[in-house]
Amino acid sequence: MIITIQTTAVKENEENQSLVNIFNQKLLEKAAELQHFSLRHLEYIEPIFDDVVIYLVYNDKNQMRWYIANDVCKEITELMHKEMKKLGLIPL
């Protein structure tokens, strides 16, 4: 299984003008951490062969959230929810 972590950049508006760069940097850092360390062990789980694309985003309340962007089987969805919960990340 190949896990790809993508980010959706925060768009600047009047409320978050001064924080946009910080938010976007945190998204990139968390994506790299998940991709290369935290979720690395899941790549070797058999017999799961589906690739997983996860997006990290900030919601309207400036909280980091995640979601699976592609169609995957129920087992992978449950596995990802379990692993992300262990890491303290809440789904979108």
CSV table of N, CA and C in Angstrom, one decimal:
chain,number,residue,atom,x,y,z
A,1,MET,N,0.9,-1.2,0.0
A,1,MET,CA,0.0,0.0,0.0
A,1,MET,C,0.9,1.2,0.0
A,2,ILE,N,0.6,2.2,-0.9
A,2,ILE,CA,1.3,3.4,-0.9
A,2,ILE,C,0.4,4.5,-0.3
A,3,ILE,N,0.9,5.2,0.7
A,3,ILE,CA,0.2,6.3,1.3
A,3,ILE,C,0.8,7.6,0.9
A,4,THR,N,-0.1,8.4,0.3
A,4,THR,CA,0.4,9.8,-0.2
A,4,THR,C,-0.4,10.8,0.7
A,5,ILE,N,0.4,11.7,1.2
A,5,ILE,CA,-0.2,12.8,2.0
A,5,ILE,C,-0.1,14.1,1.2
A,6,GLN,N,-1.3,14.7,1.0
A,6,GLN,CA,-1.3,16.0,0.3
A,6,GLN,C,-1.9,17.1,1.3
A,7,THR,N,-1.6,18.3,0.9
A,7,THR,CA,-2.2,19.4,1.7
A,7,THR,C,-3.0,20.3,0.9
A,8,THR,N,-3.9,21.0,1.5
A,8,THR,CA,-4.7,22.0,0.8
A,8,THR,C,-4.3,23.3,1.5
A,9,ALA,N,-3.7,24.2,0.8
A,9,ALA,CA,-3.2,25.4,1.4
A,9,ALA,C,-4.3,26.3,1.9
A,10,VAL,N,-4.0,27.0,2.9
A,10,VAL,CA,-5.0,27.9,3.5
A,10,VAL,C,-5.0,29.1,2.6
A,11,LYS,N,-6.2,29.6,2.3
A,11,LYS,CA,-6.3,30.8,1.5
A,11,LYS,C,-6.4,32.0,2.4
A,12,GLU,N,-5.7,33.0,2.0
A,12,GLU,CA,-5.7,34.2,2.8
A,12,GLU,C,-7.0,35.0,2.8
A,13,ASN,N,-7.4,35.4,3.9
A,13,ASN,CA,-8.6,36.3,4.0
A,13,ASN,C,-8.3,37.3,5.1
A,14,GLU,N,-9.3,38.2,5.4
A,14,GLU,CA,-9.1,39.2,6.4
A,14,GLU,C,-8.8,38.7,7.8
A,15,GLU,N,-9.4,37.5,8.1
A,15,GLU,CA,-9.3,37.0,9.5
A,15,GLU,C,-8.0,36.3,9.7
A,16,ASN,N,-7.4,35.7,8.7
A,16,ASN,CA,-6.2,34.9,8.9
A,16,ASN,C,-4.9,35.4,8.2
A,17,GLN,N,-4.9,36.6,7.8
A,17,GLN,CA,-3.8,37.2,7.0
A,17,GLN,C,-2.5,37.0,7.6
A,18,SER,N,-2.3,37.2,8.9
A,18,SER,CA,-1.0,37.1,9.5
A,18,SER,C,-0.6,35.6,9.8
A,19,LEU,N,-1.6,34.7,9.7
A,19,LEU,CA,-1.3,33.3,10.1
A,19,LEU,C,-1.2,32.4,8.9
A,20,VAL,N,-1.5,32.8,7.7
A,20,VAL,CA,-1.5,31.9,6.5
A,20,VAL,C,-0.2,31.2,6.4
A,21,ASN,N,0.9,31.9,6.4
A,21,ASN,CA,2.2,31.2,6.2
A,21,ASN,C,2.5,30.1,7.3
A,22,ILE,N,2.1,30.4,8.5
A,22,ILE,CA,2.3,29.5,9.6
A,22,ILE,C,1.4,28.3,9.4
A,23,PHE,N,0.2,28.5,9.1
A,23,PHE,CA,-0.8,27.4,8.9
A,23,PHE,C,-0.3,26.5,7.7
A,24,ASN,N,0.1,27.1,6.6
A,24,ASN,CA,0.6,26.3,5.5
A,24,ASN,C,1.9,25.5,5.8
A,25,GLN,N,2.8,26.1,6.6
A,25,GLN,CA,4.0,25.5,7.0
A,25,GLN,C,3.7,24.3,7.9
A,26,LYS,N,2.8,24.4,8.8
A,26,LYS,CA,2.4,23.3,9.7
A,26,LYS,C,1.8,22.2,8.9
A,27,LEU,N,1.0,22.5,7.9
A,27,LEU,CA,0.4,21.4,7.1
A,27,LEU,C,1.5,20.7,6.4
A,28,LEU,N,2.5,21.3,5.8
A,28,LEU,CA,3.6,20.7,5.1
A,28,LEU,C,4.4,19.8,6.1
A,29,GLU,N,4.7,20.3,7.3
A,29,GLU,CA,5.4,19.6,8.2
A,29,GLU,C,4.7,18.3,8.7
A,30,LYS,N,3.4,18.5,9.0
A,30,LYS,CA,2.6,17.3,9.4
A,30,LYS,C,2.5,16.3,8.3
A,31,ALA,N,2.4,16.7,7.0
A,31,ALA,CA,2.3,15.8,5.9
A,31,ALA,C,3.6,15.0,5.8
A,32,ALA,N,4.7,15.7,5.9
A,32,ALA,CA,6.0,15.0,5.8
A,32,ALA,C,6.2,14.0,7.0
A,33,GLU,N,5.8,14.4,8.2
A,33,GLU,CA,5.9,13.5,9.3
A,33,GLU,C,5.0,12.3,9.1
A,34,LEU,N,3.8,12.4,8.7
A,34,LEU,CA,2.9,11.3,8.4
A,34,LEU,C,3.5,10.4,7.3
A,35,GLN,N,3.9,11.0,6.2
A,35,GLN,CA,4.4,10.3,5.1
A,35,GLN,C,5.6,9.5,5.4
A,36,HIS,N,6.6,10.1,6.1
A,36,HIS,CA,7.9,9.4,6.2
A,36,HIS,C,8.1,8.7,7.6
A,37,PHE,N,7.3,9.0,8.6
A,37,PHE,CA,7.5,8.4,9.9
A,37,PHE,C,6.2,7.7,10.4
A,38,SER,N,5.2,8.5,10.7
A,38,SER,CA,4.1,8.0,11.5
A,38,SER,C,3.3,6.9,10.8
A,39,LEU,N,3.1,7.0,9.5
A,39,LEU,CA,2.3,6.0,8.8
A,39,LEU,C,3.1,5.0,7.9
A,40,ARG,N,4.4,5.1,8.0
A,40,ARG,CA,5.3,4.3,7.2
A,40,ARG,C,5.1,2.8,7.3
A,41,HIS,N,4.8,2.4,8.6
A,41,HIS,CA,4.6,1.0,8.8
A,41,HIS,C,3.4,0.4,8.1
A,42,LEU,N,2.5,1.2,7.7
A,42,LEU,CA,1.3,0.7,7.1
A,42,LEU,C,1.5,0.3,5.6
A,43,GLU,N,2.6,0.8,5.0
A,43,GLU,CA,2.9,0.4,3.7
A,43,GLU,C,3.2,-1.1,3.5
A,44,TYR,N,3.5,-1.8,4.5
A,44,TYR,CA,3.9,-3.2,4.4
A,44,TYR,C,2.8,-4.1,4.9
A,45,ILE,N,1.6,-3.6,5.2
A,45,ILE,CA,0.5,-4.5,5.6
A,45,ILE,C,0.0,-5.2,4.4
A,46,GLU,N,-0.1,-6.5,4.6
A,46,GLU,CA,-0.7,-7.4,3.5
A,46,GLU,C,-2.0,-7.9,4.0
A,47,PRO,N,-2.9,-8.2,3.2
A,47,PRO,CA,-2.9,-8.2,1.7
A,47,PRO,C,-3.5,-6.9,1.2
A,48,ILE,N,-3.3,-5.8,1.8
A,48,ILE,CA,-3.9,-4.5,1.4
A,48,ILE,C,-3.0,-3.9,0.3
A,49,PHE,N,-3.6,-3.8,-0.9
A,49,PHE,CA,-2.8,-3.3,-2.1
A,49,PHE,C,-3.3,-2.0,-2.6
A,50,ASP,N,-4.4,-1.5,-2.0
A,50,ASP,CA,-4.9,-0.2,-2.5
A,50,ASP,C,-4.0,0.9,-2.0
A,51,ASP,N,-3.9,1.9,-2.9
A,51,ASP,CA,-3.1,3.1,-2.5
A,51,ASP,C,-4.1,4.1,-1.8
A,52,VAL,N,-3.6,4.9,-0.9
A,52,VAL,CA,-4.4,5.8,-0.1
A,52,VAL,C,-3.9,7.2,-0.3
A,53,VAL,N,-4.8,8.1,-0.6
A,53,VAL,CA,-4.4,9.5,-0.7
A,53,VAL,C,-5.1,10.3,0.4
A,54,ILE,N,-4.4,10.9,1.3
A,54,ILE,CA,-5.0,11.6,2.4
A,54,ILE,C,-4.7,13.1,2.3
A,55,TYR,N,-5.7,13.9,2.5
A,55,TYR,CA,-5.5,15.3,2.4
A,55,TYR,C,-5.6,15.9,3.8
A,56,LEU,N,-4.7,16.8,4.1
A,56,LEU,CA,-4.7,17.6,5.4
A,56,LEU,C,-5.2,18.9,5.0
A,57,VAL,N,-6.1,19.4,5.8
A,57,VAL,CA,-6.7,20.8,5.6
A,57,VAL,C,-6.9,21.4,7.0
A,58,TYR,N,-7.2,22.7,6.9
A,58,TYR,CA,-7.7,23.4,8.1
A,58,TYR,C,-9.1,23.7,7.9
A,59,ASN,N,-9.9,23.5,8.9
A,59,ASN,CA,-11.4,23.8,8.8
A,59,ASN,C,-11.6,25.3,9.1
A,60,ASP,N,-12.8,25.7,9.1
A,60,ASP,CA,-13.1,27.1,9.4
A,60,ASP,C,-12.7,27.6,10.7
A,61,LYS,N,-12.5,26.7,11.7
A,61,LYS,CA,-12.1,27.1,13.0
A,61,LYS,C,-10.6,26.9,13.2
A,62,ASN,N,-9.9,26.9,12.1
A,62,ASN,CA,-8.4,26.8,12.1
A,62,ASN,C,-7.9,25.5,12.9
A,63,GLN,N,-8.6,24.4,12.7
A,63,GLN,CA,-8.2,23.1,13.3
A,63,GLN,C,-7.8,22.2,12.1
A,64,MET,N,-6.6,21.6,12.3
A,64,MET,CA,-6.1,20.7,11.3
A,64,MET,C,-7.0,19.4,11.2
A,65,ARG,N,-7.5,19.0,10.0
A,65,ARG,CA,-8.3,17.9,9.9
A,65,ARG,C,-7.8,17.1,8.7
A,66,TRP,N,-8.2,15.8,8.5
A,66,TRP,CA,-7.8,15.0,7.4
A,66,TRP,C,-9.0,14.3,6.8
A,67,TYR,N,-8.8,13.8,5.5
A,67,TYR,CA,-9.8,13.0,4.9
A,67,TYR,C,-9.1,12.1,3.8
A,68,ILE,N,-9.7,11.0,3.5
A,68,ILE,CA,-9.2,10.1,2.5
A,68,ILE,C,-9.8,10.6,1.2
A,69,ALA,N,-9.0,10.9,0.2
A,69,ALA,CA,-9.4,11.5,-1.0
A,69,ALA,C,-9.8,10.6,-2.1
A,70,ASN,N,-9.4,9.3,-2.0
A,70,ASN,CA,-9.7,8.4,-3.1
A,70,ASN,C,-10.6,7.2,-2.5
A,71,ASP,N,-11.2,6.5,-3.4
A,71,ASP,CA,-12.0,5.3,-3.0
A,71,ASP,C,-11.1,4.2,-2.6
A,72,VAL,N,-11.4,3.8,-1.3
A,72,VAL,CA,-10.7,2.6,-0.8
A,72,VAL,C,-11.7,1.7,-0.1
A,73,CYS,N,-11.3,0.5,0.2
A,73,CYS,CA,-12.2,-0.4,0.9
A,73,CYS,C,-12.4,0.0,2.3
A,74,LYS,N,-13.4,-0.6,2.9
A,74,LYS,CA,-13.8,-0.3,4.2
A,74,LYS,C,-12.7,-0.6,5.2
A,75,GLU,N,-12.0,-1.7,5.0
A,75,GLU,CA,-10.9,-2.1,5.9
A,75,GLU,C,-9.8,-1.0,6.0
A,76,ILE,N,-9.5,-0.4,4.8
A,76,ILE,CA,-8.4,0.6,4.8
A,76,ILE,C,-9.0,1.9,5.5
A,77,THR,N,-10.2,2.2,5.3
A,77,THR,CA,-10.8,3.4,5.9
A,77,THR,C,-10.8,3.2,7.4
A,78,GLU,N,-11.1,2.1,7.9
A,78,GLU,CA,-11.1,1.8,9.3
A,78,GLU,C,-9.7,1.9,9.9
A,79,LEU,N,-8.8,1.3,9.2
A,79,LEU,CA,-7.4,1.3,9.6
A,79,LEU,C,-6.8,2.7,9.7
A,80,MET,N,-7.1,3.5,8.7
A,80,MET,CA,-6.6,4.9,8.7
A,80,MET,C,-7.2,5.7,9.8
A,81,HIS,N,-8.5,5.5,10.1
A,81,HIS,CA,-9.2,6.2,11.2
A,81,HIS,C,-8.5,5.8,12.5
A,82,LYS,N,-8.2,4.6,12.7
A,82,LYS,CA,-7.6,4.1,13.9
A,82,LYS,C,-6.2,4.7,14.1
A,83,GLU,N,-5.4,4.6,13.0
A,83,GLU,CA,-4.0,5.2,13.1
A,83,GLU,C,-4.0,6.7,13.3
A,84,MET,N,-4.9,7.4,12.6
A,84,MET,CA,-4.9,8.8,12.7
A,84,MET,C,-5.4,9.3,14.1
A,85,LYS,N,-6.3,8.5,14.6
A,85,LYS,CA,-6.8,8.8,16.0
A,85,LYS,C,-5.7,8.6,17.0
A,86,LYS,N,-4.8,7.6,16.8
A,86,LYS,CA,-3.7,7.4,17.7
A,86,LYS,C,-2.7,8.6,17.7
A,87,LEU,N,-2.7,9.2,16.5
A,87,LEU,CA,-1.8,10.4,16.3
A,87,LEU,C,-2.5,11.7,16.7
A,88,GLY,N,-3.7,11.6,17.2
A,88,GLY,CA,-4.4,12.8,17.6
A,88,GLY,C,-5.0,13.6,16.5
A,89,LEU,N,-5.2,13.1,15.4
A,89,LEU,CA,-5.7,13.8,14.2
A,89,LEU,C,-7.2,13.4,14.1
A,90,ILE,N,-8.0,14.4,13.9
A,90,ILE,CA,-9.5,14.2,13.7
A,90,ILE,C,-9.9,14.3,12.3
A,91,PRO,N,-10.8,13.4,11.8
A,91,PRO,CA,-11.3,13.4,10.4
A,91,PRO,C,-12.1,14.7,10.2
A,92,LEU,N,-12.1,15.1,8.9
A,92,LEU,CA,-12.9,16.3,8.5
A,92,LEU,C,-14.4,15.9,8.6
